[in-house]
mmCIF file of C-alpha atoms in Angstrom:
data_model
loop_
_atom_site.group_PDB
_atom_site.id
_atom_site.type_symbol
_atom_site.label_atom_id
_atom_site.label_comp_id
_atom_site.label_asym_id
_atom_site.label_seq_id
_atom_site.Cartn_x
_atom_site.Cartn_y
_atom_site.Cartn_z
ATOM 1 C CA GLN A 84 -18.955 -42.897 18.408
ATOM 2 C CA ASP A 85 -19.679 -39.780 20.479
ATOM 3 C CA LEU A 86 -21.072 -41.947 23.296
ATOM 4 C CA CYS A 87 -17.927 -44.117 23.340
ATOM 5 C CA GLU A 88 -15.628 -41.110 23.382
ATOM 6 C CA THR A 89 -17.435 -39.437 26.330
ATOM 7 C CA GLN A 90 -18.336 -42.466 28.408
ATOM 8 C CA PHE A 91 -15.317 -44.680 27.784
ATOM 9 C CA PRO A 92 -12.362 -42.433 26.829
ATOM 10 C CA LYS A 93 -9.789 -45.082 27.834
ATOM 11 C CA LYS A 94 -11.585 -47.944 26.117
ATOM 12 C CA HIS A 95 -12.809 -46.194 23.035
ATOM 13 C CA TYR A 96 -11.949 -49.010 20.619
ATOM 14 C CA GLU A 97 -13.592 -51.740 22.714
ATOM 15 C CA CYS A 98 -16.760 -49.642 22.990
ATOM 16 C CA LEU A 99 -16.949 -49.136 19.235
ATOM 17 C CA THR A 100 -16.364 -52.812 18.612
ATOM 18 C CA SER A 101 -19.210 -53.699 20.973
ATOM 19 C CA CYS A 102 -21.564 -51.226 19.350
ATOM 20 C CA GLU A 103 -20.777 -52.628 15.883
ATOM 21 C CA PHE A 104 -21.420 -56.148 17.129
ATOM 22 C CA LEU A 105 -24.803 -55.203 18.626
ATOM 23 C CA ARG A 106 -25.731 -53.508 15.377
ATOM 24 C CA SER A 107 -24.776 -56.632 13.377
ATOM 25 C CA VAL A 108 -26.830 -58.861 15.711
ATOM 26 C CA GLN A 109 -29.901 -56.703 15.084
ATOM 27 C CA THR A 110 -29.445 -56.574 11.308
ATOM 28 C CA LEU A 111 -28.150 -60.092 10.536
ATOM 29 C CA LYS A 112 -29.877 -62.990 12.236
ATOM 30 C CA PRO A 113 -28.400 -66.519 12.468
ATOM 31 C CA GLY A 114 -29.327 -69.242 10.003
ATOM 32 C CA ASP A 115 -29.311 -69.694 6.235
ATOM 33 C CA CYS A 116 -31.969 -68.456 3.861
ATOM 34 C CA PRO A 117 -33.820 -71.314 2.134
ATOM 35 C CA ALA A 118 -33.539 -71.825 -1.618
ATOM 36 C CA ALA A 119 -35.617 -69.330 -3.566
ATOM 37 C CA GLU A 120 -37.509 -72.065 -5.444
ATOM 38 C CA ARG A 121 -38.710 -73.627 -2.158
ATOM 39 C CA ALA A 122 -40.643 -70.475 -1.123
ATOM 40 C CA SER A 123 -44.404 -70.858 -0.930
ATOM 41 C CA GLY A 124 -47.379 -68.723 0.013
ATOM 42 C CA PHE A 125 -46.663 -65.110 0.807
ATOM 43 C CA ALA A 126 -42.974 -65.944 1.106
ATOM 44 C CA ALA A 127 -43.006 -66.490 -2.713
ATOM 45 C CA ALA A 128 -44.785 -63.215 -3.497
ATOM 46 C CA CYS A 129 -42.961 -60.927 -5.913
ATOM 47 C CA VAL A 130 -42.763 -58.001 -3.499
ATOM 48 C CA GLU A 131 -40.070 -56.167 -1.581
ATOM 49 C CA SER A 132 -41.578 -56.604 1.872
ATOM 50 C CA CYS A 133 -38.262 -56.216 3.735
ATOM 51 C CA GLU A 134 -34.725 -54.973 3.348
ATOM 52 C CA THR A 135 -33.002 -56.224 6.530
ATOM 53 C CA ASP A 136 -33.485 -59.052 9.037
ATOM 54 C CA ALA A 137 -34.396 -56.504 11.708
ATOM 55 C CA GLU A 138 -37.707 -55.911 9.882
ATOM 56 C CA CYS A 139 -38.739 -59.561 10.368
ATOM 57 C CA THR A 140 -40.309 -60.940 13.488
ATOM 58 C CA ALA A 141 -38.818 -63.609 15.787
ATOM 59 C CA LEU A 142 -36.240 -65.786 14.052
ATOM 60 C CA LYS A 143 -37.291 -64.967 10.485
ATOM 61 C CA ARG A 144 -34.789 -63.512 8.075
ATOM 62 C CA CYS A 145 -35.212 -61.204 5.063
ATOM 63 C CA CYS A 146 -34.544 -63.697 2.202
ATOM 64 C CA PRO A 147 -34.715 -63.506 -1.614
ATOM 65 C CA ASN A 148 -37.355 -65.551 -3.418
ATOM 66 C CA GLY A 149 -36.297 -64.977 -7.015
ATOM 67 C CA CYS A 150 -38.427 -61.911 -7.673
ATOM 68 C CA GLY A 151 -38.401 -60.051 -4.379
ATOM 69 C CA HIS A 152 -37.557 -60.262 -0.671
ATOM 70 C CA THR A 153 -39.830 -61.608 2.070
ATOM 71 C CA CYS A 154 -39.481 -62.703 5.700
ATOM 72 C CA GLN A 155 -38.838 -66.441 5.816
ATOM 73 C CA ILE A 156 -37.919 -69.068 8.434
ATOM 74 C CA PRO A 157 -34.218 -69.823 7.930
ATOM 75 C CA LYS A 158 -32.534 -73.201 7.823
ATOM 76 C CA ASN A 159 -30.121 -74.119 10.616
ATOM 77 C CA PRO A 160 -31.140 -71.171 12.858
ATOM 78 C CA TYR A 161 -28.731 -72.383 15.588
ATOM 79 C CA LYS A 162 -25.781 -72.941 13.316
ATOM 80 C CA GLY A 163 -22.615 -72.251 15.277
ATOM 81 C CA SER A 164 -24.516 -71.709 18.574
ATOM 82 C CA PRO A 165 -23.282 -73.721 21.576
ATOM 83 C CA LEU A 166 -25.384 -76.595 22.958
ATOM 84 C CA LYS A 167 -27.473 -76.008 26.055
ATOM 85 C CA PRO A 168 -25.751 -76.937 29.374
ATOM 86 C CA ARG A 169 -27.030 -80.013 31.130
ATOM 87 C CA LYS A 170 -30.169 -79.219 33.073
ATOM 88 C CA GLU A 171 -28.888 -80.662 36.384
ATOM 89 C CA LEU A 172 -27.538 -77.826 38.552
ATOM 90 C CA LEU A 173 -25.583 -78.372 41.776
ATOM 91 C CA PHE A 174 -26.009 -76.140 44.818
ATOM 92 C CA VAL A 175 -23.352 -75.850 47.539
ATOM 93 C CA GLU A 176 -24.185 -73.538 50.499
ATOM 94 C CA GLN A 177 -21.053 -72.398 52.308
ATOM 95 C CA PRO A 178 -20.874 -71.650 56.067
ATOM 96 C CA SER A 179 -20.351 -67.966 55.243
ATOM 97 C CA GLY A 180 -23.792 -67.820 53.598
ATOM 98 C CA LEU A 181 -22.497 -67.798 50.012
ATOM 99 C CA LEU A 182 -24.236 -70.092 47.554
ATOM 100 C CA GLU A 183 -22.213 -71.799 44.816
ATOM 101 C CA VAL A 184 -24.180 -72.791 41.706
ATOM 102 C CA ARG A 185 -22.467 -75.250 39.354
ATOM 103 C CA TRP A 186 -23.410 -76.754 35.986
ATOM 104 C CA SER A 187 -21.742 -78.713 33.196
ATOM 105 C CA SER A 188 -21.777 -78.291 29.452
ATOM 106 C CA ARG A 189 -22.201 -80.798 26.681
ATOM 107 C CA PHE A 190 -19.321 -81.233 24.232
ATOM 108 C CA ASN A 191 -19.115 -78.127 22.070
ATOM 109 C CA VAL A 192 -16.967 -77.519 19.004
ATOM 110 C CA SER A 193 -16.764 -73.747 19.149
ATOM 111 C CA VAL A 194 -13.818 -71.564 18.233
ATOM 112 C CA GLU A 195 -15.481 -68.504 19.719
ATOM 113 C CA PRO A 196 -15.623 -67.965 23.486
ATOM 114 C CA VAL A 197 -18.773 -69.159 25.295
ATOM 115 C CA LEU A 198 -20.505 -67.015 27.910
ATOM 116 C CA TYR A 199 -22.974 -68.417 30.412
ATOM 117 C CA VAL A 200 -26.016 -66.409 31.489
ATOM 118 C CA LEU A 201 -27.581 -67.440 34.778
ATOM 119 C CA GLN A 202 -31.168 -66.526 35.713
ATOM 120 C CA ARG A 203 -33.272 -67.145 38.798
ATOM 121 C CA ARG A 204 -36.719 -66.661 40.232
ATOM 122 C CA TRP A 205 -38.102 -67.190 43.730
ATOM 123 C CA ASN A 206 -41.198 -67.291 45.893
ATOM 124 C CA PHE A 207 -41.944 -66.782 49.582
ATOM 125 C CA GLY A 208 -43.640 -69.391 51.718
ATOM 126 C CA ILE A 209 -43.355 -72.748 53.438
ATOM 127 C CA HIS A 210 -43.729 -74.589 50.096
ATOM 128 C CA PRO A 211 -42.231 -73.966 46.640
ATOM 129 C CA SER A 212 -44.539 -72.542 43.987
ATOM 130 C CA GLU A 213 -43.927 -71.710 40.364
ATOM 131 C CA ASP A 214 -47.264 -69.886 40.080
ATOM 132 C CA ASP A 215 -46.301 -67.372 42.816
ATOM 133 C CA ALA A 216 -42.692 -66.962 41.698
ATOM 134 C CA THR A 217 -41.175 -63.688 40.547
ATOM 135 C CA PRO A 218 -40.262 -63.189 36.854
ATOM 136 C CA TRP A 219 -36.922 -64.584 35.689
ATOM 137 C CA GLN A 220 -34.014 -62.197 36.315
ATOM 138 C CA ASP A 221 -30.455 -62.194 34.987
ATOM 139 C CA ILE A 222 -28.082 -62.461 37.937
ATOM 140 C CA ALA A 223 -24.738 -63.439 36.422
ATOM 141 C CA GLN A 224 -22.773 -63.576 33.144
ATOM 142 C CA VAL A 225 -19.650 -65.651 33.493
ATOM 143 C CA ALA A 226 -17.135 -67.513 31.326
ATOM 144 C CA GLU A 227 -16.805 -70.484 33.686
ATOM 145 C CA GLU A 228 -19.312 -73.110 34.760
ATOM 146 C CA ARG A 229 -19.901 -71.872 38.304
ATOM 147 C CA VAL A 230 -20.886 -68.728 40.121
ATOM 148 C CA LEU A 231 -20.890 -67.568 43.773
ATOM 149 C CA LEU A 232 -23.999 -65.695 44.986
ATOM 150 C CA SER A 233 -23.951 -63.566 48.122
ATOM 151 C CA ASP A 234 -27.584 -62.314 48.123
ATOM 152 C CA VAL A 235 -29.419 -65.566 48.755
ATOM 153 C CA ARG A 236 -32.067 -64.945 51.437
ATOM 154 C CA PRO A 237 -33.493 -67.477 53.906
ATOM 155 C CA SER A 238 -37.180 -68.366 53.600
ATOM 156 C CA ARG A 239 -37.185 -68.083 49.806
ATOM 157 C CA TRP A 240 -37.541 -70.924 47.329
ATOM 158 C CA TYR A 241 -35.177 -70.382 44.393
ATOM 159 C CA GLN A 242 -35.114 -71.812 40.883
ATOM 160 C CA PHE A 243 -32.247 -71.328 38.392
ATOM 161 C CA ARG A 244 -31.653 -71.819 34.691
ATOM 162 C CA VAL A 245 -28.628 -71.205 32.507
ATOM 163 C CA ALA A 246 -27.941 -70.530 28.817
ATOM 164 C CA ALA A 247 -24.724 -70.795 26.778
ATOM 165 C CA VAL A 248 -24.114 -67.882 24.364
ATOM 166 C CA ASN A 249 -21.470 -67.151 21.771
ATOM 167 C CA VAL A 250 -21.120 -64.790 18.845
ATOM 168 C CA HIS A 251 -23.556 -66.859 16.781
ATOM 169 C CA GLY A 252 -26.327 -66.772 19.380
ATOM 170 C CA THR A 253 -27.852 -69.218 21.865
ATOM 171 C CA ARG A 254 -30.116 -72.250 21.905
ATOM 172 C CA GLY A 255 -31.959 -70.908 24.917
ATOM 173 C CA PHE A 256 -32.117 -71.681 28.627
ATOM 174 C CA THR A 257 -32.196 -75.025 30.298
ATOM 175 C CA ALA A 258 -35.383 -76.197 32.005
ATOM 176 C CA PRO A 259 -35.889 -74.686 35.501
ATOM 177 C CA SER A 260 -33.798 -76.419 38.200
ATOM 178 C CA LYS A 261 -35.195 -78.107 41.257
ATOM 179 C CA HIS A 262 -36.112 -75.686 44.028
ATOM 180 C CA PHE A 263 -33.466 -74.605 46.522
ATOM 181 C CA ARG A 264 -33.961 -73.027 49.916
ATOM 182 C CA SER A 265 -31.237 -71.895 52.288
ATOM 183 C CA SER A 266 -30.743 -73.909 55.452
ATOM 184 C CA ARG A 267 -30.160 -70.737 57.433
ATOM 185 C CA ASP A 268 -32.854 -69.303 59.689
ATOM 186 C CA PRO A 269 -34.456 -66.007 58.579
ATOM 187 C CA SER A 270 -33.470 -62.815 60.373
ATOM 188 C CA PRO A 271 -36.034 -60.632 62.240
ATOM 189 C CA PRO A 272 -37.397 -57.695 60.221
ATOM 190 C CA PRO A 273 -35.490 -54.414 60.543
ATOM 191 C CA ALA A 274 -36.862 -51.717 62.877
ATOM 192 C CA PRO A 275 -39.219 -49.269 61.115
ATOM 193 C CA SER A 276 -37.292 -46.319 59.699
ATOM 194 C CA GLY A 277 -38.341 -42.708 59.104
ATOM 195 C CA LEU A 278 -40.820 -42.743 62.027
ATOM 196 C CA ARG A 279 -42.653 -39.425 62.241
ATOM 197 C CA ALA A 280 -45.868 -37.794 63.507
ATOM 198 C CA THR A 281 -47.934 -36.071 60.810
ATOM 199 C CA HIS A 282 -51.452 -34.877 59.948
ATOM 200 C CA ILE A 283 -52.843 -33.775 63.308
ATOM 201 C CA THR A 284 -56.631 -33.205 63.301
ATOM 202 C CA MET A 285 -59.157 -32.341 66.017
ATOM 203 C CA GLY A 286 -62.276 -34.456 66.624
ATOM 204 C CA PRO A 287 -65.317 -34.355 68.937
ATOM 205 C CA GLY A 288 -64.657 -33.308 72.535
ATOM 206 C CA SER A 289 -61.440 -31.459 71.587
ATOM 207 C CA LEU A 290 -59.651 -34.835 71.231
ATOM 208 C CA LEU A 291 -56.914 -35.117 68.622
ATOM 209 C CA THR A 292 -55.999 -37.676 65.959
ATOM 210 C CA VAL A 293 -52.354 -37.961 64.985
ATOM 211 C CA ARG A 294 -51.054 -39.984 62.058
ATOM 212 C CA ILE A 295 -47.838 -41.955 62.699
ATOM 213 C CA SER A 296 -45.943 -42.810 59.482
ATOM 214 C CA TRP A 297 -42.855 -44.907 58.700
ATOM 215 C CA THR A 298 -40.990 -46.373 55.739
ATOM 216 C CA LEU A 299 -41.639 -50.007 54.781
ATOM 217 C CA PRO A 300 -38.547 -52.284 54.662
ATOM 218 C CA ALA A 301 -37.202 -52.984 51.185
ATOM 219 C CA GLU A 302 -36.620 -56.733 51.251
ATOM 220 C CA PRO A 303 -36.917 -58.460 54.636
ATOM 221 C CA ASP A 304 -36.133 -62.179 54.903
ATOM 222 C CA VAL A 305 -39.796 -62.745 55.787
ATOM 223 C CA PRO A 306 -42.635 -60.300 54.918
ATOM 224 C CA VAL A 307 -43.849 -58.162 57.833
ATOM 225 C CA HIS A 308 -47.130 -59.628 59.126
ATOM 226 C CA LEU A 309 -48.145 -56.733 61.378
ATOM 227 C CA TYR A 310 -46.882 -53.689 63.260
ATOM 228 C CA LYS A 311 -47.360 -53.142 66.955
ATOM 229 C CA ILE A 312 -47.764 -49.527 68.037
ATOM 230 C CA TYR A 313 -47.291 -48.466 71.653
ATOM 231 C CA TRP A 314 -47.843 -44.944 72.933
ATOM 232 C CA SER A 315 -47.651 -43.247 76.290
ATOM 233 C CA TRP A 316 -48.151 -39.677 77.421
ATOM 234 C CA THR A 317 -47.772 -37.320 80.365
ATOM 235 C CA VAL A 318 -50.052 -34.419 81.309
ATOM 236 C CA PRO A 319 -48.386 -31.239 82.674
ATOM 237 C CA GLY A 320 -49.411 -30.165 86.162
ATOM 238 C CA LYS A 321 -50.060 -33.672 87.501
ATOM 239 C CA SER A 322 -47.884 -36.018 89.567
ATOM 240 C CA ALA A 323 -45.759 -38.492 87.708
ATOM 241 C CA MET A 324 -47.915 -41.440 88.864
ATOM 242 C CA LEU A 325 -51.195 -39.814 87.739
ATOM 243 C CA SER A 326 -49.969 -38.262 84.531
ATOM 244 C CA TRP A 327 -48.384 -41.308 82.850
ATOM 245 C CA ARG A 328 -50.589 -43.428 80.598
ATOM 246 C CA ARG A 329 -49.939 -46.225 78.054
ATOM 247 C CA ARG A 330 -51.872 -47.746 75.128
ATOM 248 C CA ARG A 331 -51.192 -50.046 72.199
ATOM 249 C CA LYS A 332 -52.768 -51.198 68.890
ATOM 250 C CA THR A 333 -51.766 -53.199 65.792
ATOM 251 C CA SER A 334 -51.651 -52.397 62.078
ATOM 252 C CA ASP A 335 -51.396 -54.588 58.942
ATOM 253 C CA GLY A 336 -47.896 -55.279 57.740
ATOM 254 C CA ALA A 337 -48.552 -53.793 54.319
ATOM 255 C CA ARG A 338 -49.475 -50.368 55.770
ATOM 256 C CA SER A 339 -46.959 -47.623 56.440
ATOM 257 C CA SER A 340 -49.051 -45.452 58.726
ATOM 258 C CA VAL A 341 -51.586 -45.624 61.548
ATOM 259 C CA ASP A 342 -53.924 -43.050 63.128
ATOM 260 C CA LEU A 343 -53.848 -42.645 66.902
ATOM 261 C CA GLU A 344 -57.274 -41.355 67.939
ATOM 262 C CA GLY A 345 -58.536 -39.733 71.122
ATOM 263 C CA LEU A 346 -55.289 -38.020 72.059
ATOM 264 C CA GLN A 347 -55.434 -35.251 74.603
ATOM 265 C CA ALA A 348 -54.376 -31.688 73.965
ATOM 266 C CA ASN A 349 -51.473 -30.034 75.808
ATOM 267 C CA SER A 350 -49.736 -33.389 76.487
ATOM 268 C CA SER A 351 -46.385 -34.948 75.642
ATOM 269 C CA TYR A 352 -46.510 -38.268 73.747
ATOM 270 C CA SER A 353 -43.928 -40.989 73.070
ATOM 271 C CA VAL A 354 -44.705 -43.547 70.331
ATOM 272 C CA GLU A 355 -42.892 -46.864 69.609
ATOM 273 C CA VAL A 356 -43.441 -49.060 66.529
ATOM 274 C CA GLN A 357 -42.299 -52.662 66.194
ATOM 275 C CA ALA A 358 -42.423 -54.956 63.142
ATOM 276 C CA ILE A 359 -43.588 -58.595 63.607
ATOM 277 C CA SER A 360 -43.025 -61.429 61.124
ATOM 278 C CA TYR A 361 -43.995 -65.114 61.348
ATOM 279 C CA TRP A 362 -41.944 -68.017 60.025
ATOM 280 C CA GLY A 363 -44.071 -71.099 60.604
ATOM 281 C CA GLN A 364 -44.801 -71.033 64.327
ATOM 282 C CA ILE A 365 -41.852 -68.762 65.085
ATOM 283 C CA ARG A 366 -42.502 -65.082 65.735
ATOM 284 C CA LEU A 367 -39.730 -62.708 64.644
ATOM 285 C CA LYS A 368 -39.692 -59.245 66.231
ATOM 286 C CA SER A 369 -37.747 -56.164 65.189
ATOM 287 C CA ALA A 370 -36.248 -53.577 67.498
ATOM 288 C CA ARG A 371 -38.599 -50.771 68.397
ATOM 289 C CA ALA A 372 -38.362 -47.363 66.691
ATOM 290 C CA SER A 373 -39.605 -44.341 68.658
ATOM 291 C CA VAL A 374 -40.705 -40.747 68.126
ATOM 292 C CA GLN A 375 -41.820 -37.999 70.563
ATOM 293 C CA PHE A 376 -44.178 -35.093 69.998
ATOM 294 C CA ASN A 377 -46.535 -32.796 71.989
ATOM 295 C CA THR A 378 -50.057 -31.596 71.415
ATOM 296 C CA GLN A 379 -49.979 -28.064 72.777
ATOM 297 C CA LEU A 380 -52.530 -25.889 71.029
ATOM 298 C CA HIS A 381 -51.159 -22.464 72.019
ATOM 299 C CA ASN A 382 -54.170 -20.861 73.702
ATOM 300 C CA GLN A 383 -56.657 -21.915 71.026
ATOM 301 C CA THR A 384 -59.730 -21.114 73.222
ATOM 302 C CA SER A 385 -58.776 -17.498 73.939
ATOM 303 C CA ALA A 386 -58.011 -16.868 70.260
ATOM 304 C CA VAL A 387 -61.339 -18.265 69.078
ATOM 305 C CA SER A 388 -63.258 -16.211 71.651
ATOM 306 C CA LYS A 389 -62.166 -13.021 69.876
ATOM 307 C CA ALA A 390 -64.005 -13.881 66.649
ATOM 308 C CA PRO A 391 -66.845 -11.353 67.326
ATOM 309 C CA GLU A 392 -64.358 -8.644 66.421
ATOM 310 C CA LEU A 393 -65.538 -9.184 62.878
ATOM 311 C CA GLY A 394 -67.793 -6.259 63.587
ATOM 312 C CA LEU A 395 -64.821 -3.988 62.917
ATOM 313 C CA VAL A 396 -65.183 -4.768 59.230
ATOM 314 C CA SER A 397 -67.774 -2.922 57.193
ATOM 315 C CA MET A 398 -70.157 -5.654 56.108
ATOM 316 C CA LYS A 399 -73.818 -6.566 56.494
ATOM 317 C CA ARG A 400 -75.005 -8.839 59.257
ATOM 318 C CA ALA A 401 -75.085 -12.448 58.159
ATOM 319 C CA ALA A 402 -78.501 -14.057 57.890
ATOM 320 C CA GLY A 403 -79.025 -17.359 59.709
ATOM 321 C CA ALA A 404 -76.888 -19.229 62.202
ATOM 322 C CA LEU A 405 -73.144 -19.655 61.881
ATOM 323 C CA GLU A 406 -71.720 -23.081 61.211
ATOM 324 C CA VAL A 407 -68.304 -23.913 62.663
ATOM 325 C CA GLY A 408 -66.223 -26.686 61.091
ATOM 326 C CA THR A 409 -63.896 -29.066 62.896
ATOM 327 C CA PRO A 410 -60.562 -27.367 63.787
ATOM 328 C CA TYR A 411 -57.523 -29.007 62.123
ATOM 329 C CA TYR A 412 -53.790 -28.586 61.706
ATOM 330 C CA GLN A 413 -52.285 -27.730 58.334
ATOM 331 C CA ASP A 414 -48.700 -26.561 57.673
ATOM 332 C CA ARG A 415 -48.070 -26.374 61.431
ATOM 333 C CA GLN A 416 -51.018 -24.002 61.888
ATOM 334 C CA LEU A 417 -54.356 -24.488 63.671
ATOM 335 C CA GLN A 418 -57.240 -23.555 61.364
ATOM 336 C CA VAL A 419 -61.021 -23.553 61.595
ATOM 337 C CA HIS A 420 -63.707 -22.905 58.925
ATOM 338 C CA ILE A 421 -66.771 -20.769 59.784
ATOM 339 C CA TYR A 422 -69.716 -20.764 57.309
ATOM 340 C CA TRP A 423 -72.819 -18.581 56.942
ATOM 341 C CA LYS A 424 -75.135 -17.544 54.137
ATOM 342 C CA LYS A 425 -75.182 -13.927 52.995
ATOM 343 C CA ARG A 426 -78.391 -12.226 51.902
ATOM 344 C CA GLY A 427 -78.973 -13.188 48.276
ATOM 345 C CA GLY A 428 -77.910 -16.783 48.765
ATOM 346 C CA THR A 429 -74.146 -16.329 48.292
ATOM 347 C CA ASN A 430 -72.088 -18.708 50.440
ATOM 348 C CA ILE A 431 -69.246 -17.039 52.370
ATOM 349 C CA GLN A 432 -66.509 -18.946 54.119
ATOM 350 C CA LEU A 433 -64.256 -17.556 56.844
ATOM 351 C CA VAL A 434 -60.960 -19.276 57.655
ATOM 352 C CA MET A 435 -59.295 -18.454 60.973
ATOM 353 C CA VAL A 436 -55.570 -19.217 61.027
ATOM 354 C CA PHE A 437 -53.786 -19.194 64.417
ATOM 355 C CA LYS A 438 -50.083 -18.786 63.938
ATOM 356 C CA GLU A 439 -47.285 -18.909 66.487
ATOM 357 C CA VAL A 440 -44.610 -16.214 66.079
ATOM 358 C CA SER A 441 -41.696 -16.466 68.529
ATOM 359 C CA SER A 442 -43.079 -16.352 72.092
ATOM 360 C CA ALA A 443 -46.094 -14.172 71.215
ATOM 361 C CA HIS A 444 -49.277 -15.553 69.676
ATOM 362 C CA GLN A 445 -50.781 -13.749 66.722
ATOM 363 C CA GLY A 446 -53.373 -14.710 64.199
ATOM 364 C CA CYS A 447 -54.936 -13.668 60.927
ATOM 365 C CA ILE A 448 -58.484 -13.947 59.674
ATOM 366 C CA TYR A 449 -59.252 -14.368 55.968
ATOM 367 C CA LEU A 450 -62.492 -13.899 54.065
ATOM 368 C CA ILE A 451 -62.810 -16.282 51.131
ATOM 369 C CA LYS A 452 -65.406 -15.512 48.470
ATOM 370 C CA ASN A 453 -65.407 -17.214 45.055
ATOM 371 C CA THR A 454 -61.908 -18.617 45.797
ATOM 372 C CA GLU A 455 -60.479 -15.091 46.290
ATOM 373 C CA LYS A 456 -58.654 -14.657 49.602
ATOM 374 C CA ILE A 457 -59.006 -11.222 51.261
ATOM 375 C CA ARG A 458 -57.341 -10.359 54.618
ATOM 376 C CA ILE A 459 -59.947 -8.568 56.781
ATOM 377 C CA LEU A 460 -58.313 -8.517 60.193
ATOM 378 C CA GLN A 461 -54.604 -8.426 61.013
ATOM 379 C CA GLN A 462 -54.555 -8.905 64.813
ATOM 380 C CA VAL A 463 -56.652 -11.352 66.780
#
């Protein structure tokens, strides 16, 4: 009652009536309990194994047997339920792209209104397949023997089935219809959305790797087979003819990112991504999405060269050679790990963080020991 008052203040009575009906459906199943003297096996046991129909599985009802109550299969379980519609469904595709699905019902003597529930499933591909089809889904509940569908997609094989329902229940769905596929040609896939450059790392020879990410399309007419990635760049200080370069590669259609390797530092890059689908021998291409970024490292070399200033800190000389990890970007900062072994066998790790502040370049050096972070030098 509280739910009806808050969610449907103008239709409070209708909401309560619907709730009471749903409750009655769960507690009182269709069909008649068999005569008590006809019970056999456990159904005839003198026990109180149930109190309501809701406690019994499937179509069974909680019925008396003369000395108790047990779950039993009722007689006439479809009493009062409408007959199934005829299994032949008619499909009419309109020029606007709408699909009309029609069916016809057998003669029914029913005082109560009859509601029709339409379900469908589909599969991609050149040929229909029930094994590769999606699960059945409810798509319409109507009181007439037809429905107009606006979301039918080309390149999909559809099957439909329909059930007639009234207050007493239903006899189930018709057998699956013959397969239907739209006569319209599929559309090209949409251009990749949310294109962005992320996760910049440095590899051998001071070359960079940049991850390009995008959002996969929700439901294209035809699945994306592959993505084509094009990238070009310019190098400052060179003529336009010498500084412009262009490359390309492909990525699987199920992936939403690709790594561009071997990029140069201090350069401006432009990346384009295009989705490609195949429908038979026809190639469908999306528009290209683009993103621009640069790989300026903000005087990384001069900053690293000041690392010997660690001598300003009161600490013992490290034993053994230093090990320098691969520089990488994290949270828009260039970082590098330096490792050495202190006397006594304790591993010490130094993390150098180079941070851009306004137009000046400052940095911080941290000493990490046993996961505790200690700032040991403010200016680099």
